[in-house]
mmCIF file of C-alpha atoms in Angstrom:
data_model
loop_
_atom_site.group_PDB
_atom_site.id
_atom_site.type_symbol
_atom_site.label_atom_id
_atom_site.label_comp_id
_atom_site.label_asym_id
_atom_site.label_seq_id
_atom_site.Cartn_x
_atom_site.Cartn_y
_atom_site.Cartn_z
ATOM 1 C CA UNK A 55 170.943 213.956 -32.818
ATOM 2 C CA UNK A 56 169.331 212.185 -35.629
ATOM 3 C CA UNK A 57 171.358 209.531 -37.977
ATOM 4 C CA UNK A 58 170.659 211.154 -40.834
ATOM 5 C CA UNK A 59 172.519 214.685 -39.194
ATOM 6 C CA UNK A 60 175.571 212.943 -38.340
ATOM 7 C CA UNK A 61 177.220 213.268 -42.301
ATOM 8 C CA UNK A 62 176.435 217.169 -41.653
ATOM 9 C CA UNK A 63 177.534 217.846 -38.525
ATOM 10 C CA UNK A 64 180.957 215.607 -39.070
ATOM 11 C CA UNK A 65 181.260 217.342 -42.861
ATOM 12 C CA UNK A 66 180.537 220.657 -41.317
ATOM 13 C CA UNK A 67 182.480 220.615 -37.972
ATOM 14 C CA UNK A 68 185.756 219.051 -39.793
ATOM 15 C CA UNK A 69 185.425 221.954 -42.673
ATOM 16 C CA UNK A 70 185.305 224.282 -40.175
ATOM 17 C CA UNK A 71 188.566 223.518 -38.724
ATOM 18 C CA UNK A 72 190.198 223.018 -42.430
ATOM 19 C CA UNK A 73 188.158 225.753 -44.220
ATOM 20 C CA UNK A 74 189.519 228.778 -46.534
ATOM 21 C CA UNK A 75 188.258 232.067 -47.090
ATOM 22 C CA UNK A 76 186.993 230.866 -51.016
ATOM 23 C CA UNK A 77 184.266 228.806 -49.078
ATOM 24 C CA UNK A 78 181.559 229.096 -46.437
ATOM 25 C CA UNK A 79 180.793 225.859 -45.464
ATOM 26 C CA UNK A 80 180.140 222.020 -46.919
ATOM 27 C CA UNK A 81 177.340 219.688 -47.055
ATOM 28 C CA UNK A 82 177.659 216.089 -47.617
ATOM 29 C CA UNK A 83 176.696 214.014 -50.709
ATOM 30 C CA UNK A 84 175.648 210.772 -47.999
ATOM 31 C CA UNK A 85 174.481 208.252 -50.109
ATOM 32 C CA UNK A 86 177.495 208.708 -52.593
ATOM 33 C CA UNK A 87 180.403 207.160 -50.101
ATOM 34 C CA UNK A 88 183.342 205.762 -51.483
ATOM 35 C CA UNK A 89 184.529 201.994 -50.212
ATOM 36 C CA UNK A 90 182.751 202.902 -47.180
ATOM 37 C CA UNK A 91 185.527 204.998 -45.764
ATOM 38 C CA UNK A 92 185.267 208.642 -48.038
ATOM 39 C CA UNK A 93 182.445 210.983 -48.654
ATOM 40 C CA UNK A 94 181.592 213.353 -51.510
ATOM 41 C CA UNK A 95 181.120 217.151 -50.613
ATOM 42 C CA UNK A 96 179.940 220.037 -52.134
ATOM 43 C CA UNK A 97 181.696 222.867 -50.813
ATOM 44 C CA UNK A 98 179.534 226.388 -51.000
ATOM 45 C CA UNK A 99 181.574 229.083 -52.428
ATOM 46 C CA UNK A 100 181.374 231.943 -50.155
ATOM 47 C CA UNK A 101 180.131 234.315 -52.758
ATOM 48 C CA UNK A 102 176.092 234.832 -52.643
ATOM 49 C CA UNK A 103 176.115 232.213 -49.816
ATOM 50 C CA UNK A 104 175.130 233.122 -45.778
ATOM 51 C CA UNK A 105 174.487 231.397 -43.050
ATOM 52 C CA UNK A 106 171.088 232.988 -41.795
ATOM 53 C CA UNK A 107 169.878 232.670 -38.192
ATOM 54 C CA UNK A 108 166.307 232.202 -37.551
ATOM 55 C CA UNK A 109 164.777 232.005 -34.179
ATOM 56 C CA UNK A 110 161.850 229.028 -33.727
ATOM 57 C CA UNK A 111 162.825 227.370 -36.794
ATOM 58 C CA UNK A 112 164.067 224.146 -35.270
ATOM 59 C CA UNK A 113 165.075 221.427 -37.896
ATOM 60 C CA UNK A 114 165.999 218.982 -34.988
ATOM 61 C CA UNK A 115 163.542 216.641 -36.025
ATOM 62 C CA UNK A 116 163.089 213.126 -36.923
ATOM 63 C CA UNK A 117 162.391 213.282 -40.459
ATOM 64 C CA UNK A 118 164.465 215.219 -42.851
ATOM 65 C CA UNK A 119 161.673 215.927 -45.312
ATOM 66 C CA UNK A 120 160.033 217.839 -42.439
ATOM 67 C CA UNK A 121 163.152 219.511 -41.038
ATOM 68 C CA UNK A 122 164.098 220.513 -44.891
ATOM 69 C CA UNK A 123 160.668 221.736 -45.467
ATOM 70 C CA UNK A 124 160.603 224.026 -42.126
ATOM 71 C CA UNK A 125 163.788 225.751 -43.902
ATOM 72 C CA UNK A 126 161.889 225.974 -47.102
ATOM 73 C CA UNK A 127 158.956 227.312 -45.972
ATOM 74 C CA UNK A 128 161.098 230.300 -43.855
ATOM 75 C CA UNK A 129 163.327 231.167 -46.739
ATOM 76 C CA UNK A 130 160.547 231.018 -49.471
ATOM 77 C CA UNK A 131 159.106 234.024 -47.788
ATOM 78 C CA UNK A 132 161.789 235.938 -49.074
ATOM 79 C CA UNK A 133 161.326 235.169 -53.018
ATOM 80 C CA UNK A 134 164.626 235.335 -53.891
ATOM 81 C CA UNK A 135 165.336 234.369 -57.684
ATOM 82 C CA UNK A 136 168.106 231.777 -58.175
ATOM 83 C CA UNK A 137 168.568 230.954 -54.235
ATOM 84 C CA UNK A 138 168.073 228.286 -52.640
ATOM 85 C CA UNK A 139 168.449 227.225 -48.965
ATOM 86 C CA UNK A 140 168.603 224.048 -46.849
ATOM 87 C CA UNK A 141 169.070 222.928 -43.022
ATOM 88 C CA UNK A 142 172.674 223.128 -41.424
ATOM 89 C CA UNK A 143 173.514 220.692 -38.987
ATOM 90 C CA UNK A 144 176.250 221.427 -35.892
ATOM 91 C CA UNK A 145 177.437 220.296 -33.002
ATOM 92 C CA UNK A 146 176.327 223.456 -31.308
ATOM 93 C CA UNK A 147 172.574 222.869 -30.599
ATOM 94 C CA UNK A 148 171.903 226.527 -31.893
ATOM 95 C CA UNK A 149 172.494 225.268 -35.564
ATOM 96 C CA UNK A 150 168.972 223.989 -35.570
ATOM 97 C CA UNK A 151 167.859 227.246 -35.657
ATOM 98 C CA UNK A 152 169.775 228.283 -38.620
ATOM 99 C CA UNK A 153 169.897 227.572 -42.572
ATOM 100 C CA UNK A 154 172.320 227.869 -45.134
ATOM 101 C CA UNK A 155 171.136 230.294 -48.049
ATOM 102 C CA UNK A 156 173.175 230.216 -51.806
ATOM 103 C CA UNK A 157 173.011 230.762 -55.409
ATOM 104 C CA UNK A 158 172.031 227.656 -57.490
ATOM 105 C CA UNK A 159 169.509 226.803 -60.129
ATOM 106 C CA UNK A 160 166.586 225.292 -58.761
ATOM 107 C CA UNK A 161 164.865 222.782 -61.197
ATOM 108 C CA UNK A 162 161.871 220.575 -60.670
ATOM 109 C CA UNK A 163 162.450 216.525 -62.250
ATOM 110 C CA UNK A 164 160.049 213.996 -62.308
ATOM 111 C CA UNK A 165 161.285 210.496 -60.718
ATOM 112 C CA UNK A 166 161.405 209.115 -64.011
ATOM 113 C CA UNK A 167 163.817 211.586 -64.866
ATOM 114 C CA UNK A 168 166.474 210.039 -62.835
ATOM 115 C CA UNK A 169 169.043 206.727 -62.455
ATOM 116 C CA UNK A 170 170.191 205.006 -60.290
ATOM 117 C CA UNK A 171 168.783 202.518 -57.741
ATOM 118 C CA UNK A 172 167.370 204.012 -54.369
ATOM 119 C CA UNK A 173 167.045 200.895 -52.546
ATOM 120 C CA UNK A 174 164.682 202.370 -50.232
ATOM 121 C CA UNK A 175 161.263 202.151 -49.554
ATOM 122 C CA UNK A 176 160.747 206.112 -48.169
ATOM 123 C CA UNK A 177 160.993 207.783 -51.374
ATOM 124 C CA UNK A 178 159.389 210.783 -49.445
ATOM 125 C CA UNK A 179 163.397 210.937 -47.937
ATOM 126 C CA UNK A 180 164.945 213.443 -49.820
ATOM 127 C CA UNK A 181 168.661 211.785 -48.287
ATOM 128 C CA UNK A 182 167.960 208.581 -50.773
ATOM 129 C CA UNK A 183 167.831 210.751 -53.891
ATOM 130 C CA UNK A 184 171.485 212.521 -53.090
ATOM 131 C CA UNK A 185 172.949 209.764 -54.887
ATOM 132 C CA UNK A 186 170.968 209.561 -58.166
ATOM 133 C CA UNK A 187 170.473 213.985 -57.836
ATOM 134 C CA UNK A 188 174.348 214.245 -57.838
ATOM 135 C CA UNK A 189 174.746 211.771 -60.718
ATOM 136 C CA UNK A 190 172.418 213.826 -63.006
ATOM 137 C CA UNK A 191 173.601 217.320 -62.120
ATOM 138 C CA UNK A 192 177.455 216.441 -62.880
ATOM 139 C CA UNK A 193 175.881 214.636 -65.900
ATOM 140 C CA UNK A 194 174.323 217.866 -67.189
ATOM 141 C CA UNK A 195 177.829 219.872 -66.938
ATOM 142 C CA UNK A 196 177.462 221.098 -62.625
ATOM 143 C CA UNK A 197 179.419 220.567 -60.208
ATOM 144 C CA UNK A 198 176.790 218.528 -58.100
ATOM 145 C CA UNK A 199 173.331 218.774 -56.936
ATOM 146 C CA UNK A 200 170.741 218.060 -54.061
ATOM 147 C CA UNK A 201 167.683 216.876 -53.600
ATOM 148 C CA UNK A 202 165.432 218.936 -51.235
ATOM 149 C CA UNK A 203 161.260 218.154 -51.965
ATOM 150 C CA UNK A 204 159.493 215.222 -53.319
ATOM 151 C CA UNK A 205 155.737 215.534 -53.770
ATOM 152 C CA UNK A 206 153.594 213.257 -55.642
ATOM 153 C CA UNK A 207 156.257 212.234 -57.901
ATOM 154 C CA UNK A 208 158.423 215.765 -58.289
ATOM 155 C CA UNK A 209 161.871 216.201 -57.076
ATOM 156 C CA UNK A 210 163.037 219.420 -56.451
ATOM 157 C CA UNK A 211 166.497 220.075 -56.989
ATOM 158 C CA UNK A 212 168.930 222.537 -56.911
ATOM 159 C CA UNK A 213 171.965 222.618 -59.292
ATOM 160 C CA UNK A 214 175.495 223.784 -58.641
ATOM 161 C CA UNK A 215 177.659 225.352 -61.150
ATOM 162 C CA UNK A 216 180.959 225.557 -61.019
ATOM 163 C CA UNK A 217 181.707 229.034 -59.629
ATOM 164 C CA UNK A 218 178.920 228.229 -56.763
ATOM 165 C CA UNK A 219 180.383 224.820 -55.374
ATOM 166 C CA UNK A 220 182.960 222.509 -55.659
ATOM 167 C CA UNK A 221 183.249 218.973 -55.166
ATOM 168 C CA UNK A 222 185.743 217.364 -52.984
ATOM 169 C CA UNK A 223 185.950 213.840 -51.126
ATOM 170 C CA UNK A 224 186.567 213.681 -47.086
ATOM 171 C CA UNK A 225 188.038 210.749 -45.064
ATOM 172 C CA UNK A 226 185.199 208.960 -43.199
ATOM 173 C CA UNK A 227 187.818 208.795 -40.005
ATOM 174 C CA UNK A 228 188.505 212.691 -40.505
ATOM 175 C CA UNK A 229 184.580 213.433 -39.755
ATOM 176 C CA UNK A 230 183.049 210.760 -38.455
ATOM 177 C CA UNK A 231 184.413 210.693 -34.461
ATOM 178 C CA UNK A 232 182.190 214.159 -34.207
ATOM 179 C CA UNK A 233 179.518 211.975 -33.770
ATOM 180 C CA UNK A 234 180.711 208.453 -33.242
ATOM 181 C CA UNK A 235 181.935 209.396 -29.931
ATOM 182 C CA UNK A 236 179.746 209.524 -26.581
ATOM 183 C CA UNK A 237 181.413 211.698 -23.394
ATOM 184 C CA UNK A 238 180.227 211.553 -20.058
ATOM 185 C CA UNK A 239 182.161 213.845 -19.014
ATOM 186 C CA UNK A 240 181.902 217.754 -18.952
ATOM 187 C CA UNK A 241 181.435 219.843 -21.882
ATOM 188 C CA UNK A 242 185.438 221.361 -21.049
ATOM 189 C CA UNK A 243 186.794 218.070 -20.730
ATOM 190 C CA UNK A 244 185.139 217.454 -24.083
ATOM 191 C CA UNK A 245 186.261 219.937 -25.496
ATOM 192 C CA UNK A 246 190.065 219.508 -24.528
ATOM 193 C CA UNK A 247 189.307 215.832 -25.799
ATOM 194 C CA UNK A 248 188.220 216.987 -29.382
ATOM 195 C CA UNK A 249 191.327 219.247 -29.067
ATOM 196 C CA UNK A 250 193.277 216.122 -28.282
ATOM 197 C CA UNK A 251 191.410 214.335 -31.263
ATOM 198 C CA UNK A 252 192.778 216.914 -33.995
ATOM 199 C CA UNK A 253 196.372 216.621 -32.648
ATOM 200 C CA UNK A 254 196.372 213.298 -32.954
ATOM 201 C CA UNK A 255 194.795 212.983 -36.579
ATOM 202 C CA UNK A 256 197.199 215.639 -37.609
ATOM 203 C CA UNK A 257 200.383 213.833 -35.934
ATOM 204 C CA UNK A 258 199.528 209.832 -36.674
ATOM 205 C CA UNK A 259 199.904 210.378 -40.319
ATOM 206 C CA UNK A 260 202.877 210.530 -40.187
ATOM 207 C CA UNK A 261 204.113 207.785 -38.327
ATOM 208 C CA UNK A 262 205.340 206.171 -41.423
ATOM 209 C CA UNK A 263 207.835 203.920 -39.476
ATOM 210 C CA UNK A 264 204.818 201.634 -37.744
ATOM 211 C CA UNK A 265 201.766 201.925 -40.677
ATOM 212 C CA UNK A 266 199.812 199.923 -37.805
ATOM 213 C CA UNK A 267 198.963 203.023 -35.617
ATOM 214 C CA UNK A 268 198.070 204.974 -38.623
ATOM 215 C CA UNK A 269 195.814 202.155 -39.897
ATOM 216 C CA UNK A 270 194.027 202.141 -36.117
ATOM 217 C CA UNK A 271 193.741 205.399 -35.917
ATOM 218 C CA UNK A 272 191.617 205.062 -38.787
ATOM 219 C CA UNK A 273 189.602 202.396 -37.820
ATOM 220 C CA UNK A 274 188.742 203.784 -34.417
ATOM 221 C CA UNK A 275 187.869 207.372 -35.656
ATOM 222 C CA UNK A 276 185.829 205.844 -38.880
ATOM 223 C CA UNK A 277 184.000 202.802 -37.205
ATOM 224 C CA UNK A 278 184.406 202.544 -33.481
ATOM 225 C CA UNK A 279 181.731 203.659 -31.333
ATOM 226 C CA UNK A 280 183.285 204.340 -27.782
ATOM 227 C CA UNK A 281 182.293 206.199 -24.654
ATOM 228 C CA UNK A 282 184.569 208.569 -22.268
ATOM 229 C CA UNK A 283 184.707 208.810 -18.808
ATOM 230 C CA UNK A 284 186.004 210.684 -15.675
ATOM 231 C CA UNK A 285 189.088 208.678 -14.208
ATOM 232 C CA UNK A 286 186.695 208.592 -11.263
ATOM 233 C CA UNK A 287 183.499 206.715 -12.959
ATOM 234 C CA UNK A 288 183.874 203.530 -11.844
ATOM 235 C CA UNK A 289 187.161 202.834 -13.518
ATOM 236 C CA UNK A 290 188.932 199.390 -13.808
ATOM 237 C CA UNK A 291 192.532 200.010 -13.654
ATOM 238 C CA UNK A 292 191.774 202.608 -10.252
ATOM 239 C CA UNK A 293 193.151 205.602 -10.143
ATOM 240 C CA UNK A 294 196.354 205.868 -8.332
ATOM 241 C CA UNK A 295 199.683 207.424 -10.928
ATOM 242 C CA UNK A 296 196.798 206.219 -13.626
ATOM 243 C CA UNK A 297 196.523 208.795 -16.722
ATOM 244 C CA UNK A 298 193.924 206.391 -18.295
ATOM 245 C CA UNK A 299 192.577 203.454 -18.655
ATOM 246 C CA UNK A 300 190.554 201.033 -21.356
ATOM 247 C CA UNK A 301 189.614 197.437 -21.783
ATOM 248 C CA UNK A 302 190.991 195.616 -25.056
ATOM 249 C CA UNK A 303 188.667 195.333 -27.475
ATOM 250 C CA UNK A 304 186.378 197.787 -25.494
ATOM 251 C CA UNK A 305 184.319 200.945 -25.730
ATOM 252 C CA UNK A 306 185.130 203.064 -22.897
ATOM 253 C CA UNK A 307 187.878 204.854 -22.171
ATOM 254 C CA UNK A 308 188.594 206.659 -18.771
ATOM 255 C CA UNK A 309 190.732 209.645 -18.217
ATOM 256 C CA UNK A 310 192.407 211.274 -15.221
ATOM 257 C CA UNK A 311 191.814 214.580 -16.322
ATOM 258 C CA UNK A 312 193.640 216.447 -13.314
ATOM 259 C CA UNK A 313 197.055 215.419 -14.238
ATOM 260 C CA UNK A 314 197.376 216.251 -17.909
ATOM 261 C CA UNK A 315 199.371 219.636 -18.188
ATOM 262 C CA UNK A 316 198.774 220.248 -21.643
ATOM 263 C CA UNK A 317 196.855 219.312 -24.748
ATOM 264 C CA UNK A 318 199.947 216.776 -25.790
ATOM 265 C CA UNK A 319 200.125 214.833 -22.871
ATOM 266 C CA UNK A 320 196.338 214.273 -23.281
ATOM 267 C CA UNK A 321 196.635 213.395 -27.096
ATOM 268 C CA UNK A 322 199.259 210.690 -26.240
ATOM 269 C CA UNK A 323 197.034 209.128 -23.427
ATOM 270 C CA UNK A 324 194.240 209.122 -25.704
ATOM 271 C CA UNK A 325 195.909 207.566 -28.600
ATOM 272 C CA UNK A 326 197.382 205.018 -26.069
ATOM 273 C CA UNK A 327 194.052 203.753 -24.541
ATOM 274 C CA UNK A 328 192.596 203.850 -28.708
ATOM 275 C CA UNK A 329 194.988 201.299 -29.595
ATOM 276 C CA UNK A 330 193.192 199.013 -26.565
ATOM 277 C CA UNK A 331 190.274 199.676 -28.019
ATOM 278 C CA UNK A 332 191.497 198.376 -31.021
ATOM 279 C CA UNK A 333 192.757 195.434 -30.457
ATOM 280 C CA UNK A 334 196.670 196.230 -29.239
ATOM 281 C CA UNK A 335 197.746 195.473 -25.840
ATOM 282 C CA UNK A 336 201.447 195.538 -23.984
ATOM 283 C CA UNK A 337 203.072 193.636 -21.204
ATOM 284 C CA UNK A 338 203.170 195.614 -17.725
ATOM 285 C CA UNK A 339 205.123 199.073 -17.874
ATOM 286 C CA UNK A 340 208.613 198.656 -15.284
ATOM 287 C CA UNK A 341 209.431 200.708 -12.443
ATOM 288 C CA UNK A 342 212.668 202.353 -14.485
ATOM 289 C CA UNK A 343 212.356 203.607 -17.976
ATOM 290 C CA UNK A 344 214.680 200.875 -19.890
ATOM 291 C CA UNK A 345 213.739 201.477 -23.271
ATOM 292 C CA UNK A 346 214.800 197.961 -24.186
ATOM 293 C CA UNK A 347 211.423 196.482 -22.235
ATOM 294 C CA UNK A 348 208.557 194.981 -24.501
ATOM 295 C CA UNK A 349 206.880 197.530 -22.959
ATOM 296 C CA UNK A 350 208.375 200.625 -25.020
ATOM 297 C CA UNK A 351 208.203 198.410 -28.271
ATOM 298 C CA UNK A 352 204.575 197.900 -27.750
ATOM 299 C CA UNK A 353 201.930 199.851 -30.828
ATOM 300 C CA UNK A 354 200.232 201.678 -27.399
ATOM 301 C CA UNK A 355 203.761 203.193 -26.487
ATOM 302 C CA UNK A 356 204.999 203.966 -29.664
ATOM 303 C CA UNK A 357 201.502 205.759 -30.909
ATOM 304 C CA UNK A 358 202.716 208.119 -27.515
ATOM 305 C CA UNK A 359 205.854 208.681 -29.384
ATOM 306 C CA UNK A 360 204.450 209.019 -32.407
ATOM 307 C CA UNK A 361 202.612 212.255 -30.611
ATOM 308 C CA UNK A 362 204.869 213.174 -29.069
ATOM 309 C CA UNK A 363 208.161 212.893 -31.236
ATOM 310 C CA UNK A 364 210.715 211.512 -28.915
ATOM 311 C CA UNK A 365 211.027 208.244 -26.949
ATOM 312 C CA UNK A 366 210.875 208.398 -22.629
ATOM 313 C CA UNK A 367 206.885 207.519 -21.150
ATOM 314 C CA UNK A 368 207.655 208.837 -17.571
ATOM 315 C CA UNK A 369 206.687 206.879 -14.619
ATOM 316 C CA UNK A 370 202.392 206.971 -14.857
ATOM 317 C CA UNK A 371 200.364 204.248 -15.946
ATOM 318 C CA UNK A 372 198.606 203.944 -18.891
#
């Protein structure tokens, strides 16, 4: 995984959980964000658009001017009037051999045409022109555009109307832990973590009583860079009634897989060890459950609640 895939595969993977039947998928507008914690979208209106397998295409590579130019080459073949097509980025490692096709209006500009300020040396980067592309097309009555080839001083572009796309802006937090996240763990314990991820971005909003966990939750999805582990990896709390385990201020987190029942109990230990990682600790959980501790008061314990919806831990560490 490339940097410049990650705004795909977080636009694409979070759409794809969120999506209705009016649209096939969403690409992002990167170099447009918003305060650093939104991103502009175009989302493809299903009609005229497919996503179109093609075997040995591979656009995992490097550069995006190559791995958009292996998609153009494929789906120029076809000579389709008032298409156009461009990579589509996943987490499933068969999206590189796949493309999004749609109906747009393809236009060529020369670099004069456009404003804005690149700030970039690597003009041949089609990803520094989304800015200054989108700018023009909304300017000239679309609903966005992107940039695809330069050459020798020609962009080419292709233009969205309004009953092709539709702009919308996504939380950074929302789509970036799709690819802010390491696991070394195994790919169905990552998967009941991302499962555990969605609860929890669905269920901290409204914890409108303690703004703090909402505001973490935020800041760890959207910024923090962490790594998961088994329980058994080395783990500094040990493993004995432990559900998981993290380091204030850390990266990692550890989980004790085996004794989470259900997709809950795993969302509140995850939320619980987050708030370590962002900065929120608690004083030692007691032998009985006397809600009047500092314990139970503590952001970690109530971002459990907040999951789950009623006070009461249980008797495992955390």
């Amino acid at each position: 995984m490339y940097d410049y895939q990650k705004a795909f595969i977080g636009v694409y993977e979070y759409f794809e959980k969120n999506k209705s039947s009016d649209f096939l998928v969403a690409i992002p507008i990167i170099e447009d964000s918003l305060e650093g914690i939104k991103t502009r979208v175009l989302k493809i209106k299903t009609d005229g658009a497919e996503i179109i397998s093609h075997e040995g295409l591979n656009t995992d590579l490097s550069s995006p001017q190559l791995a958009f130019r292996n998609v153009i080459d494929i789906f120029s073949q076809k000579n389709l009037q008032g298409y156009g097509a461009i990579p589509i980025f996943g987490l499933d490692p068969s999206m590189y051999n796949k493309y999004i096709q749609f109906k747009c209006t393809v236009q060529m500009l020369k670099v004069g045409d456009l404003v804005g300020n690149l700030n970039s040396p690597d003009i041949e980067n089609p990803l520094v022109w989304y800015k200054a592309i989108d700018t023009y097309a909304r300017e000239k009555g679309f609903s966005g555009g992107i940039p695809v080839l330069i050459n020798e001083g020609d962009i080419t572009i292709y233009l969205f109307s309004p009953d092709q796309a539709e702009p919308d802006i996504f939380n950074n937090y929302e789509i970036n832990h799709y690819t802010n996240i390491s696991y070394k763990v195994s790919i169905d314990q990552q998967k009941l973590l991302m499962q555990a991820h969605e609860l929890i971005l669905s269920k901290s909003s409204s914890c409108n009583s303690h703004p703090e966990i909402l505001l973490a939750v935020k800041g760890v999805y959207g910024q923090t860079q962490f790594t998961y582990h088994d329980i058994n990896d080395k783990c500094p709390c040990g493993t004995e009634n432990v559900l998981g385990c993290a380091r204030l201020g850390g990266h990692d987190i550890w989980i004790n897989f085996q004794d989470h029942d259900t997709i809950e109990m795993l969302a509140e230990t995850v939320i619980h060890e987050q708030m370590h990682i962002y900065g929120y600790d608690h004083p030692d959980q007691p032998e009985n459950e006397d809600l009047s501790d500092p314990f139970y008061s503590s952001i970690p314990a109530l971002a459990e609640i907040c999951i789950r919806g009623t006070s009461g831990l249980g008797t495992y560490i955390r």
